[in-house]
Amino acid sequence: MTSTPNVATLKENPILCYYTNRTGKVQVVRVSNIPNWYFERVVFPGQRLIFEAYEQGQLEVYSGAMASAVLADSISCNRLQINPLE
């Protein structure tokens, strides 16, 4: 279970994140632990997804049949951050 960060502790600007579905199954990904923030997408096998989220967010990855999708992974959004060129 992921914790919900306090709104006051969120960084002001979201970060740019990158996720790839490396499985052969359709996945549903979502960030659900940020107050007043909604992000949910279907990601097909091999599909790449670029999205914005807060660093404290947790990307939940659901896999399996849509009627019985199971939480397969939870990844911290700061681990998915795209590093800008320096």
mmCIF file with all atom_site columns, C-alpha atoms in Angstrom:
data_model
loop_
_atom_site.group_PDB
_atom_site.id
_atom_site.type_symbol
_atom_site.label_atom_id
_atom_site.label_alt_id
_atom_site.label_comp_id
_atom_site.label_asym_id
_atom_site.label_entity_id
_atom_site.label_seq_id
_atom_site.pdbx_PDB_ins_code
_atom_site.Cartn_x
_atom_site.Cartn_y
_atom_site.Cartn_z
_atom_site.occupancy
_atom_site.B_iso_or_equiv
_atom_site.pdbx_formal_charge
_atom_site.auth_seq_id
_atom_site.auth_comp_id
_atom_site.auth_asym_id
_atom_site.auth_atom_id
_atom_site.pdbx_PDB_model_num
ATOM 1  C CA . MET A 1 1  ? 0.000   0.000  0.000   1.00 0.00 ? 1  MET A CA 1
ATOM 2  C CA . THR A 1 2  ? 1.377   3.398  -0.946  1.00 0.00 ? 2  THR A CA 1
ATOM 3  C CA . SER A 1 3  ? 1.235   6.376  1.355   1.00 0.00 ? 3  SER A CA 1
ATOM 4  C CA . THR A 1 4  ? -0.388  9.651  0.398   1.00 0.00 ? 4  THR A CA 1
ATOM 5  C CA . PRO A 1 5  ? 2.015   12.575 0.614   1.00 0.00 ? 5  PRO A CA 1
ATOM 6  C CA . ASN A 1 6  ? 0.878   15.793 2.243   1.00 0.00 ? 6  ASN A CA 1
ATOM 7  C CA . VAL A 1 7  ? -0.078  18.429 -0.357  1.00 0.00 ? 7  VAL A CA 1
ATOM 8  C CA . ALA A 1 8  ? 2.284   20.894 1.339   1.00 0.00 ? 8  ALA A CA 1
ATOM 9  C CA . THR A 1 9  ? 5.270   18.556 0.797   1.00 0.00 ? 9  THR A CA 1
ATOM 10 C CA . LEU A 1 10 ? 4.745   18.141 -2.953  1.00 0.00 ? 10 LEU A CA 1
ATOM 11 C CA . LYS A 1 11 ? 7.288   19.814 -5.180  1.00 0.00 ? 11 LYS A CA 1
ATOM 12 C CA . GLU A 1 12 ? 5.702   22.659 -7.094  1.00 0.00 ? 12 GLU A CA 1
ATOM 13 C CA . ASN A 1 13 ? 6.430   21.300 -10.571 1.00 0.00 ? 13 ASN A CA 1
ATOM 14 C CA . PRO A 1 14 ? 5.753   17.782 -11.830 1.00 0.00 ? 14 PRO A CA 1
ATOM 15 C CA . ILE A 1 15 ? 8.622   15.781 -13.305 1.00 0.00 ? 15 ILE A CA 1
ATOM 16 C CA . LEU A 1 16 ? 8.728   14.122 -16.718 1.00 0.00 ? 16 LEU A CA 1
ATOM 17 C CA . CYS A 1 17 ? 8.624   10.316 -16.460 1.00 0.00 ? 17 CYS A CA 1
ATOM 18 C CA . TYR A 1 18 ? 9.093   7.385  -18.844 1.00 0.00 ? 18 TYR A CA 1
ATOM 19 C CA . TYR A 1 19 ? 7.650   3.868  -18.622 1.00 0.00 ? 19 TYR A CA 1
ATOM 20 C CA . THR A 1 20 ? 7.790   0.924  -21.066 1.00 0.00 ? 20 THR A CA 1
ATOM 21 C CA . ASN A 1 21 ? 5.522   -2.117 -20.964 1.00 0.00 ? 21 ASN A CA 1
ATOM 22 C CA . ARG A 1 22 ? 8.094   -4.870 -21.471 1.00 0.00 ? 22 ARG A CA 1
ATOM 23 C CA . THR A 1 23 ? 5.558   -7.673 -21.109 1.00 0.00 ? 23 THR A CA 1
ATOM 24 C CA . GLY A 1 24 ? 3.377   -9.427 -23.659 1.00 0.00 ? 24 GLY A CA 1
ATOM 25 C CA . LYS A 1 25 ? 0.203   -8.355 -21.856 1.00 0.00 ? 25 LYS A CA 1
ATOM 26 C CA . VAL A 1 26 ? -1.884  -5.197 -21.766 1.00 0.00 ? 26 VAL A CA 1
ATOM 27 C CA . GLN A 1 27 ? -1.270  -3.220 -18.584 1.00 0.00 ? 27 GLN A CA 1
ATOM 28 C CA . VAL A 1 28 ? -3.128  -0.455 -16.791 1.00 0.00 ? 28 VAL A CA 1
ATOM 29 C CA . VAL A 1 29 ? -0.898  2.043  -15.025 1.00 0.00 ? 29 VAL A CA 1
ATOM 30 C CA . ARG A 1 30 ? -1.971  4.727  -12.604 1.00 0.00 ? 30 ARG A CA 1
ATOM 31 C CA . VAL A 1 31 ? -0.705  7.201  -10.053 1.00 0.00 ? 31 VAL A CA 1
ATOM 32 C CA . SER A 1 32 ? -3.211  7.204  -7.225  1.00 0.00 ? 32 SER A CA 1
ATOM 33 C CA . ASN A 1 33 ? -1.381  8.409  -4.120  1.00 0.00 ? 33 ASN A CA 1
ATOM 34 C CA . ILE A 1 34 ? -1.291  12.142 -4.957  1.00 0.00 ? 34 ILE A CA 1
ATOM 35 C CA . PRO A 1 35 ? -4.218  14.230 -3.628  1.00 0.00 ? 35 PRO A CA 1
ATOM 36 C CA . ASN A 1 36 ? -6.292  15.937 -6.353  1.00 0.00 ? 36 ASN A CA 1
ATOM 37 C CA . TRP A 1 37 ? -4.251  14.205 -9.085  1.00 0.00 ? 37 TRP A CA 1
ATOM 38 C CA . TYR A 1 38 ? -5.610  11.626 -11.503 1.00 0.00 ? 38 TYR A CA 1
ATOM 39 C CA . PHE A 1 39 ? -3.516  9.654  -13.965 1.00 0.00 ? 39 PHE A CA 1
ATOM 40 C CA . GLU A 1 40 ? -4.485  6.319  -15.490 1.00 0.00 ? 40 GLU A CA 1
ATOM 41 C CA . ARG A 1 41 ? -3.563  4.848  -18.871 1.00 0.00 ? 41 ARG A CA 1
ATOM 42 C CA . VAL A 1 42 ? -3.733  1.571  -20.772 1.00 0.00 ? 42 VAL A CA 1
ATOM 43 C CA . VAL A 1 43 ? -0.272  0.523  -21.997 1.00 0.00 ? 43 VAL A CA 1
ATOM 44 C CA . PHE A 1 44 ? -0.037  -2.111 -24.716 1.00 0.00 ? 44 PHE A CA 1
ATOM 45 C CA . PRO A 1 45 ? 2.843   -4.612 -25.004 1.00 0.00 ? 45 PRO A CA 1
ATOM 46 C CA . GLY A 1 46 ? 6.011   -2.818 -26.101 1.00 0.00 ? 46 GLY A CA 1
ATOM 47 C CA . GLN A 1 47 ? 4.384   0.611  -25.810 1.00 0.00 ? 47 GLN A CA 1
ATOM 48 C CA . ARG A 1 48 ? 6.356   3.494  -24.320 1.00 0.00 ? 48 ARG A CA 1
ATOM 49 C CA . LEU A 1 49 ? 4.656   6.092  -22.184 1.00 0.00 ? 49 LEU A CA 1
ATOM 50 C CA . ILE A 1 50 ? 5.904   9.566  -21.299 1.00 0.00 ? 50 ILE A CA 1
ATOM 51 C CA . PHE A 1 51 ? 3.948   11.373 -18.606 1.00 0.00 ? 51 PHE A CA 1
ATOM 52 C CA . GLU A 1 52 ? 4.180   14.025 -15.902 1.00 0.00 ? 52 GLU A CA 1
ATOM 53 C CA . ALA A 1 53 ? 3.835   13.194 -12.230 1.00 0.00 ? 53 ALA A CA 1
ATOM 54 C CA . TYR A 1 54 ? 5.069   14.415 -8.888  1.00 0.00 ? 54 TYR A CA 1
ATOM 55 C CA . GLU A 1 55 ? 8.317   12.941 -7.607  1.00 0.00 ? 55 GLU A CA 1
ATOM 56 C CA . GLN A 1 56 ? 6.497   11.465 -4.588  1.00 0.00 ? 56 GLN A CA 1
ATOM 57 C CA . GLY A 1 57 ? 4.034   9.618  -6.821  1.00 0.00 ? 57 GLY A CA 1
ATOM 58 C CA . GLN A 1 58 ? 3.881   5.839  -7.116  1.00 0.00 ? 58 GLN A CA 1
ATOM 59 C CA . LEU A 1 59 ? 3.117   4.333  -10.515 1.00 0.00 ? 59 LEU A CA 1
ATOM 60 C CA . GLU A 1 60 ? 0.955   1.264  -9.945  1.00 0.00 ? 60 GLU A CA 1
ATOM 61 C CA . VAL A 1 61 ? 1.154   -1.321 -12.747 1.00 0.00 ? 61 VAL A CA 1
ATOM 62 C CA . TYR A 1 62 ? -1.808  -3.675 -13.131 1.00 0.00 ? 62 TYR A CA 1
ATOM 63 C CA . SER A 1 63 ? -1.517  -6.728 -15.361 1.00 0.00 ? 63 SER A CA 1
ATOM 64 C CA . GLY A 1 64 ? -3.823  -9.542 -16.414 1.00 0.00 ? 64 GLY A CA 1
ATOM 65 C CA . ALA A 1 65 ? -7.351  -9.688 -17.748 1.00 0.00 ? 65 ALA A CA 1
ATOM 66 C CA . MET A 1 66 ? -9.216  -6.412 -17.301 1.00 0.00 ? 66 MET A CA 1
ATOM 67 C CA . ALA A 1 67 ? -11.901 -8.026 -15.158 1.00 0.00 ? 67 ALA A CA 1
ATOM 68 C CA . SER A 1 68 ? -9.282  -9.511 -12.837 1.00 0.00 ? 68 SER A CA 1
ATOM 69 C CA . ALA A 1 69 ? -6.310  -7.141 -13.101 1.00 0.00 ? 69 ALA A CA 1
ATOM 70 C CA . VAL A 1 70 ? -3.736  -7.687 -10.371 1.00 0.00 ? 70 VAL A CA 1
ATOM 71 C CA . LEU A 1 71 ? -1.276  -5.138 -8.996  1.00 0.00 ? 71 LEU A CA 1
ATOM 72 C CA . ALA A 1 72 ? 1.967   -6.425 -10.504 1.00 0.00 ? 72 ALA A CA 1
ATOM 73 C CA . ASP A 1 73 ? 4.347   -3.639 -9.482  1.00 0.00 ? 73 ASP A CA 1
ATOM 74 C CA . SER A 1 74 ? 4.584   -0.252 -7.816  1.00 0.00 ? 74 SER A CA 1
ATOM 75 C CA . ILE A 1 75 ? 7.372   2.036  -8.987  1.00 0.00 ? 75 ILE A CA 1
ATOM 76 C CA . SER A 1 76 ? 8.407   5.354  -7.467  1.00 0.00 ? 76 SER A CA 1
ATOM 77 C CA . CYS A 1 77 ? 7.991   8.125  -10.054 1.00 0.00 ? 77 CYS A CA 1
ATOM 78 C CA . ASN A 1 78 ? 11.396  9.564  -9.136  1.00 0.00 ? 78 ASN A CA 1
ATOM 79 C CA . ARG A 1 79 ? 12.919  6.305  -10.487 1.00 0.00 ? 79 ARG A CA 1
ATOM 80 C CA . LEU A 1 80 ? 11.101  6.872  -13.805 1.00 0.00 ? 80 LEU A CA 1
ATOM 81 C CA . GLN A 1 81 ? 12.241  10.471 -14.184 1.00 0.00 ? 81 GLN A CA 1
ATOM 82 C CA . ILE A 1 82 ? 13.765  11.485 -17.491 1.00 0.00 ? 82 ILE A CA 1
ATOM 83 C CA . ASN A 1 83 ? 17.001  13.297 -16.719 1.00 0.00 ? 83 ASN A CA 1
ATOM 84 C CA . PRO A 1 84 ? 17.390  16.508 -18.707 1.00 0.00 ? 84 PRO A CA 1
ATOM 85 C CA . LEU A 1 85 ? 20.605  16.915 -20.676 1.00 0.00 ? 85 LEU A CA 1
ATOM 86 C CA . GLU A 1 86 ? 23.151  18.830 -18.675 1.00 0.00 ? 86 GLU A CA 1
#
